[in-house]
PDB file of C-alpha atoms and ligand atoms in Angstrom:
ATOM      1  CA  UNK A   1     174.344 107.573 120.323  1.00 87.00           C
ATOM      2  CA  UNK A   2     176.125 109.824 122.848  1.00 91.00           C
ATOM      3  CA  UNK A   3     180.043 109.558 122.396  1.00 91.00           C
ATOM      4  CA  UNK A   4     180.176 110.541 125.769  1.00 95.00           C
ATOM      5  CA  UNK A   5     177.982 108.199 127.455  1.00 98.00           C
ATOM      6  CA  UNK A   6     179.070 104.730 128.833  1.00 98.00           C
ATOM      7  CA  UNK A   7     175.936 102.773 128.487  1.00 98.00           C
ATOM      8  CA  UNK A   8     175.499 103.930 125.020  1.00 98.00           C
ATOM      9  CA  UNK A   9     179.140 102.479 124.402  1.00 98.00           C
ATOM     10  CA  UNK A  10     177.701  99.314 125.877  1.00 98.00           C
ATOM     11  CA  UNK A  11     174.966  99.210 124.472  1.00 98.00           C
ATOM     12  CA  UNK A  12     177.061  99.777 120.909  1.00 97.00           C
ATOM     13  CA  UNK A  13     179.024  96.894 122.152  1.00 96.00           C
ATOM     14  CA  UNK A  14     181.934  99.220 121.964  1.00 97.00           C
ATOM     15  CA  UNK A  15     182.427  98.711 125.635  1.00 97.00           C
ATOM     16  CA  UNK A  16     182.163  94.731 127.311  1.00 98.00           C
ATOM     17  CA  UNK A  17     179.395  93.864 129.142  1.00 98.00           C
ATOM     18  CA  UNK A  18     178.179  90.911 130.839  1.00 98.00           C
ATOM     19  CA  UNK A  19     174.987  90.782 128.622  1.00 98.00           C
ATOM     20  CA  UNK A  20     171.947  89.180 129.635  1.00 98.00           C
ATOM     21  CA  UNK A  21     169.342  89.581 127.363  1.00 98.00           C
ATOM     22  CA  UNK A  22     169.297  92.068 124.245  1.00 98.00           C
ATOM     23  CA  UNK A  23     167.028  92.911 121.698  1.00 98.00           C
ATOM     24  CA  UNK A  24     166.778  95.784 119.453  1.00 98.00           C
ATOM     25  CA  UNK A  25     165.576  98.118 121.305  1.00 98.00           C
ATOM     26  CA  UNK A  26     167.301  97.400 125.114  1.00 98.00           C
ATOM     27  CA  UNK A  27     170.018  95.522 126.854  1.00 98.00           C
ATOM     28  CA  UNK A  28     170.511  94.159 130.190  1.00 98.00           C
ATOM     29  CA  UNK A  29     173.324  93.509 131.618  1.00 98.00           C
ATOM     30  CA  UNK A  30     175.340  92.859 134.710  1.00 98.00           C
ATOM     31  CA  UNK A  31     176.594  96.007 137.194  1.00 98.00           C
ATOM     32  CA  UNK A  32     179.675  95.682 137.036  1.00 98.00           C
ATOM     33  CA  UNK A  33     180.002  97.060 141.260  1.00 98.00           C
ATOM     34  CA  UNK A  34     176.995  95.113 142.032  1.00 98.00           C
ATOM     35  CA  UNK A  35     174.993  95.823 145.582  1.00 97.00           C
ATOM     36  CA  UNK A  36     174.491  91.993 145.292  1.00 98.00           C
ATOM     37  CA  UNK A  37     175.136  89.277 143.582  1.00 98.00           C
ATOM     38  CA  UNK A  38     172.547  89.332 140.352  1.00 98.00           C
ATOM     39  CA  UNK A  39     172.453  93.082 140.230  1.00 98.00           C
ATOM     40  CA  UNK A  40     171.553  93.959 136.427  1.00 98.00           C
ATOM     41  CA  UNK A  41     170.981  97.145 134.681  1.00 98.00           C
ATOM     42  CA  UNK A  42     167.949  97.462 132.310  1.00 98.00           C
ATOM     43  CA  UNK A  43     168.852 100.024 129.527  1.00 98.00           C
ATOM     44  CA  UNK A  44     166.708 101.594 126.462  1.00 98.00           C
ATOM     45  CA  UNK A  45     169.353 101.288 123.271  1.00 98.00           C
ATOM     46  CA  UNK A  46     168.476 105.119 122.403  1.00 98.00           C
ATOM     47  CA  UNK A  47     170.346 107.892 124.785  1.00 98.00           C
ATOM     48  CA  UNK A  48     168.028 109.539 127.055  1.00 98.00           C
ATOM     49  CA  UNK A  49     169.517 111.478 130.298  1.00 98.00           C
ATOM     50  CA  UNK A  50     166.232 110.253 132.973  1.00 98.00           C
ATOM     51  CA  UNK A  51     162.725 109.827 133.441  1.00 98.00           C
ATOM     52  CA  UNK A  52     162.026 113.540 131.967  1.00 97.00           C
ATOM     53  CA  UNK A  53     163.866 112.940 128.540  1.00 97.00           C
ATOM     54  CA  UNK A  54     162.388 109.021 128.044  1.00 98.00           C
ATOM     55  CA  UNK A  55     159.775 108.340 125.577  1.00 98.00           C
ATOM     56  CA  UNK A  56     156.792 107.224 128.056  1.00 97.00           C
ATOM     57  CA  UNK A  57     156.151 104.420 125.409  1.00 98.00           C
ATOM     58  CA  UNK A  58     159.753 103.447 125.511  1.00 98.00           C
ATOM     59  CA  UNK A  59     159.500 103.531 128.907  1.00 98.00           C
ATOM     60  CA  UNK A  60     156.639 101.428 129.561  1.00 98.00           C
ATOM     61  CA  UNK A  61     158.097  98.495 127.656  1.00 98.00           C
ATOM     62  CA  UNK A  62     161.382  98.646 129.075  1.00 98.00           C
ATOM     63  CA  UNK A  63     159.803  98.376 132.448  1.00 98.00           C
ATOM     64  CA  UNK A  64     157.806  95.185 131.063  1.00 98.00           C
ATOM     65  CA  UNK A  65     161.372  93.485 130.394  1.00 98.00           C
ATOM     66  CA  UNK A  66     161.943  94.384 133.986  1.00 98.00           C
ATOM     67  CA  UNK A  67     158.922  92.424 135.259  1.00 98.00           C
ATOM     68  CA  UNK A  68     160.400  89.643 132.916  1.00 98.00           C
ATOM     69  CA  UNK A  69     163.777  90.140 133.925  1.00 98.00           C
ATOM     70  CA  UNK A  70     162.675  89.862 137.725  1.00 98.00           C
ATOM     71  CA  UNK A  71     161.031  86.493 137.411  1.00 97.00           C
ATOM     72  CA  UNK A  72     164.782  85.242 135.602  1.00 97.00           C
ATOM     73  CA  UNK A  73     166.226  86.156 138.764  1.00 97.00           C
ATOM     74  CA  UNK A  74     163.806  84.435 140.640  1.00 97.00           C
ATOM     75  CA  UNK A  75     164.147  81.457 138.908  1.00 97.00           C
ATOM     76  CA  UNK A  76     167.936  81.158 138.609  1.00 98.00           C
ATOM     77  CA  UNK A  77     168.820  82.715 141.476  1.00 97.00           C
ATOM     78  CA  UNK A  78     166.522  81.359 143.957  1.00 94.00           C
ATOM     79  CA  UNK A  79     165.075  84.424 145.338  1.00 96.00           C
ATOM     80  CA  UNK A  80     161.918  86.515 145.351  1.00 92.00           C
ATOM     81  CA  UNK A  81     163.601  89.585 147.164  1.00 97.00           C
ATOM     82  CA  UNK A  82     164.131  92.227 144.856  1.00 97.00           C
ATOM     83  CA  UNK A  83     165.011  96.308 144.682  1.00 97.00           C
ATOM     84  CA  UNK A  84     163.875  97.658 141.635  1.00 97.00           C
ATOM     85  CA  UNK A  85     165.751 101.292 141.587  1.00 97.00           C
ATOM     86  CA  UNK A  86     165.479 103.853 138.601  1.00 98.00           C
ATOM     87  CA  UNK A  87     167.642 107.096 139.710  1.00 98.00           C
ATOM     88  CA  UNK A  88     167.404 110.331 137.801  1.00 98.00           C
ATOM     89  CA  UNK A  89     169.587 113.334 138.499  1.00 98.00           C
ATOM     90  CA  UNK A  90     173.008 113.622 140.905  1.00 97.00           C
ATOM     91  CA  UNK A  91     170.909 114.825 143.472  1.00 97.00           C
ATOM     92  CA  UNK A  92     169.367 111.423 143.665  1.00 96.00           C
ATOM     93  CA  UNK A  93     172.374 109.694 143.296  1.00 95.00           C
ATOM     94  CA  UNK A  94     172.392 108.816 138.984  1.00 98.00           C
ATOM     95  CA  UNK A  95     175.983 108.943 138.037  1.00 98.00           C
ATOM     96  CA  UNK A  96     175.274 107.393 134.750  1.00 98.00           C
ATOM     97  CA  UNK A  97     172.878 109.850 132.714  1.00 98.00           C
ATOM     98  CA  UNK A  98     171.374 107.752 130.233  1.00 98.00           C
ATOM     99  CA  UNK A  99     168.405 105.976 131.723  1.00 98.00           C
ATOM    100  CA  UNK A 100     168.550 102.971 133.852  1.00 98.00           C
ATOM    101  CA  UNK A 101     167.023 100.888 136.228  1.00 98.00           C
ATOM    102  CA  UNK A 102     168.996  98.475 138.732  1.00 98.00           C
ATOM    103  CA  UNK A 103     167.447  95.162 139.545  1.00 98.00           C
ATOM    104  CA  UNK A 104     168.751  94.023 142.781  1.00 98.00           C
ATOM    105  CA  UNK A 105     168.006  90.673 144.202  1.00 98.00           C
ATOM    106  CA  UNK A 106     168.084  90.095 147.911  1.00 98.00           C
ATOM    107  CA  UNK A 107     169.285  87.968 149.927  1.00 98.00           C
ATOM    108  CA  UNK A 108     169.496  87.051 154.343  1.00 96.00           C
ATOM    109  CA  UNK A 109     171.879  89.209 155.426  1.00 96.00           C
ATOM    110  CA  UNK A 110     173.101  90.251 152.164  1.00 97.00           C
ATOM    111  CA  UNK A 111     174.432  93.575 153.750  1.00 95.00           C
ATOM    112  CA  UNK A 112     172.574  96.320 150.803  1.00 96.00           C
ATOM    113  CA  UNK A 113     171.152  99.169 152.486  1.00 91.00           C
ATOM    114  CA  UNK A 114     168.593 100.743 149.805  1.00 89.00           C
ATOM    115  CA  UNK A 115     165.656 101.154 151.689  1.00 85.00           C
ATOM    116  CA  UNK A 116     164.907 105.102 152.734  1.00 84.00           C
ATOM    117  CA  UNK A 117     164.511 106.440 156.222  1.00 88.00           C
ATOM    118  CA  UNK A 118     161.153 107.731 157.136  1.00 91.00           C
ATOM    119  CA  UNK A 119     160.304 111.267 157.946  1.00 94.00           C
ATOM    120  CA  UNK A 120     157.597 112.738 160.024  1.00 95.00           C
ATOM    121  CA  UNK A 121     154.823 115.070 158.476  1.00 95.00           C
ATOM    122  CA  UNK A 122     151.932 116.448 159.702  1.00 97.00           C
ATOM    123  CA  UNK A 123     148.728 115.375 158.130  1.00 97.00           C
ATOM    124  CA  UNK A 124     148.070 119.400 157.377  1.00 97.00           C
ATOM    125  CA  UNK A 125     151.084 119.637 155.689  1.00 97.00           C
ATOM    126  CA  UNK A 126     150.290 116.232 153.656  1.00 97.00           C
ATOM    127  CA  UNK A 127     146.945 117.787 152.658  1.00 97.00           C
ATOM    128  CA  UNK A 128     148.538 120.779 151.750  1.00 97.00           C
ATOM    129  CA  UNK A 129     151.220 118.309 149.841  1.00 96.00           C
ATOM    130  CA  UNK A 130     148.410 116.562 147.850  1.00 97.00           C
ATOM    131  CA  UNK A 131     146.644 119.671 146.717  1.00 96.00           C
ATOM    132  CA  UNK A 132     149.312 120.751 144.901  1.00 95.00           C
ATOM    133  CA  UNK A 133     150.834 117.803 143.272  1.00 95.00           C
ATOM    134  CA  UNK A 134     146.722 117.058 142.275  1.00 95.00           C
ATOM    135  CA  UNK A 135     146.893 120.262 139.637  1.00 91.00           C
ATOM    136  CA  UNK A 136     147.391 119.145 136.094  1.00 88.00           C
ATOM    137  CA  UNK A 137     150.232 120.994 134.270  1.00 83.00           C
ATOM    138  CA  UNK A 138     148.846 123.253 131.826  1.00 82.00           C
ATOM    139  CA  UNK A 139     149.446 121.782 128.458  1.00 73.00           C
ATOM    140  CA  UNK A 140     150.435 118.231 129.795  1.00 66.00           C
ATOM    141  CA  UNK A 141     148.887 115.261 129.639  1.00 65.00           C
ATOM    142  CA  UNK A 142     148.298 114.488 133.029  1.00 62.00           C
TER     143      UNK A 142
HETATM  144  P1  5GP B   1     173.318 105.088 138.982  1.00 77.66           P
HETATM  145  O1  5GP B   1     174.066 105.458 140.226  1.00 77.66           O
HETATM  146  O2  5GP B   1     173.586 106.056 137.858  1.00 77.66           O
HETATM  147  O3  5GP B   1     171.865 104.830 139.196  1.00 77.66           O
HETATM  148  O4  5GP B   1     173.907 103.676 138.553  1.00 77.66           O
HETATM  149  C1  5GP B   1     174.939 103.502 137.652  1.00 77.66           C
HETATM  150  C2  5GP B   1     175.398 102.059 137.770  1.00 77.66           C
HETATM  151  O5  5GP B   1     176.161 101.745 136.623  1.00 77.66           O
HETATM  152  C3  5GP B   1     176.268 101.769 139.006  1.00 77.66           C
HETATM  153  O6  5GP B   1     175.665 100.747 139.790  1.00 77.66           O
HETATM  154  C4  5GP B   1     177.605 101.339 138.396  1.00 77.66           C
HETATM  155  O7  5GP B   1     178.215 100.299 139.123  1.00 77.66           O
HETATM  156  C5  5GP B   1     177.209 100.892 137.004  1.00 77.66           C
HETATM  157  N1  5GP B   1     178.247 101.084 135.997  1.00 77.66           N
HETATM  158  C6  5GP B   1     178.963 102.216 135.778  1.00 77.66           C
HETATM  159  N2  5GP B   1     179.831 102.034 134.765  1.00 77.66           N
HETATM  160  C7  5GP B   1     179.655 100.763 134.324  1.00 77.66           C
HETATM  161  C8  5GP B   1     180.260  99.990 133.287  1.00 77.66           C
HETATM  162  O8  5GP B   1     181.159 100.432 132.567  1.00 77.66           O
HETATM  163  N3  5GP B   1     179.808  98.722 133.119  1.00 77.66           N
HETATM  164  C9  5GP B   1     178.814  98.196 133.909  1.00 77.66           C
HETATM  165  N4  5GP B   1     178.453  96.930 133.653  1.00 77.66           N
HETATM  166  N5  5GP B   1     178.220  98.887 134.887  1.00 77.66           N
HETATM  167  C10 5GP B   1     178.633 100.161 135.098  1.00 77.66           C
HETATM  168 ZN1   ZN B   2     173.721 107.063 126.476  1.00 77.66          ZN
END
């Protein structure tokens, strides 16, 4: 636990939450500034800033909740428009650094604007792109 981190006060319980589903080893629970109406936050219970400090296992079964999480929203809300967001770092607009990802149902009109613009790039400079991000990291495991 973090003493300085919000969501690991919620997740202690030490802070009120909307809870929707816990277990011991995430919680869910409502945003409380939601984009739209349904917007829940999918936490691990264990303090990790982002992607690069979460335990890939960890990770990978909190992101199975999500797909279980999405089809709750789908049945009670009566949509199958959905965001899925996971931010890590200020620069990409986290402001809560323990890991997290938003679930955001859509709806008609429902006024959210989350989807990126769309740049121009050459297809040289795509290649060139691809070749690098392609190298292994020496030492990791992919
Ligand atoms: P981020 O911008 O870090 O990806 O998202 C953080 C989210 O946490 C925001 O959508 C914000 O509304 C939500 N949030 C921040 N503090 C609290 C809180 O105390 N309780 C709840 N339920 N949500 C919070
Ligand atoms: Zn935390």
């Amino acid at each position: 636990m973090n003493n300085n981190c919000v969501f690991c006060k919620i997740a202690a319980g030490e802070i009120p939450s909307f809870t929707i589903y816990e277990d011991e080893e995430f919680k869910v629970f409502l945003d409380i500034s939601p984009a739209t109406r349904g917007h829940m936050l999918v936490i691990p219970r264990t303090h990790c800033a982002d992607i690069f400090e979460i335990d890939a296992g960890m990770c990978a079964r909190l992101h199975k909740l999500t797909v279980a999480m999405a089809a709750r929203i789908r049945g009670a809300l009566n949509t199958d428009a959905l965001n899925v967001l996971q931010n890590n770092g200020p620069l990409a607009g986290q402001t809560v650094r323990h890991y997290h990802v938003h679930l955001i149902p859509r709806y008609e009109n429902d006024g959210a604007d989350l989807i990126p613009a769309q740049t121009e790039v050459s297809g040289s400079a795509l290649a060139e792109l691809a070749e690098k991000l392609r190298r292994p990291l020496p030492g990791g495991h992919q």
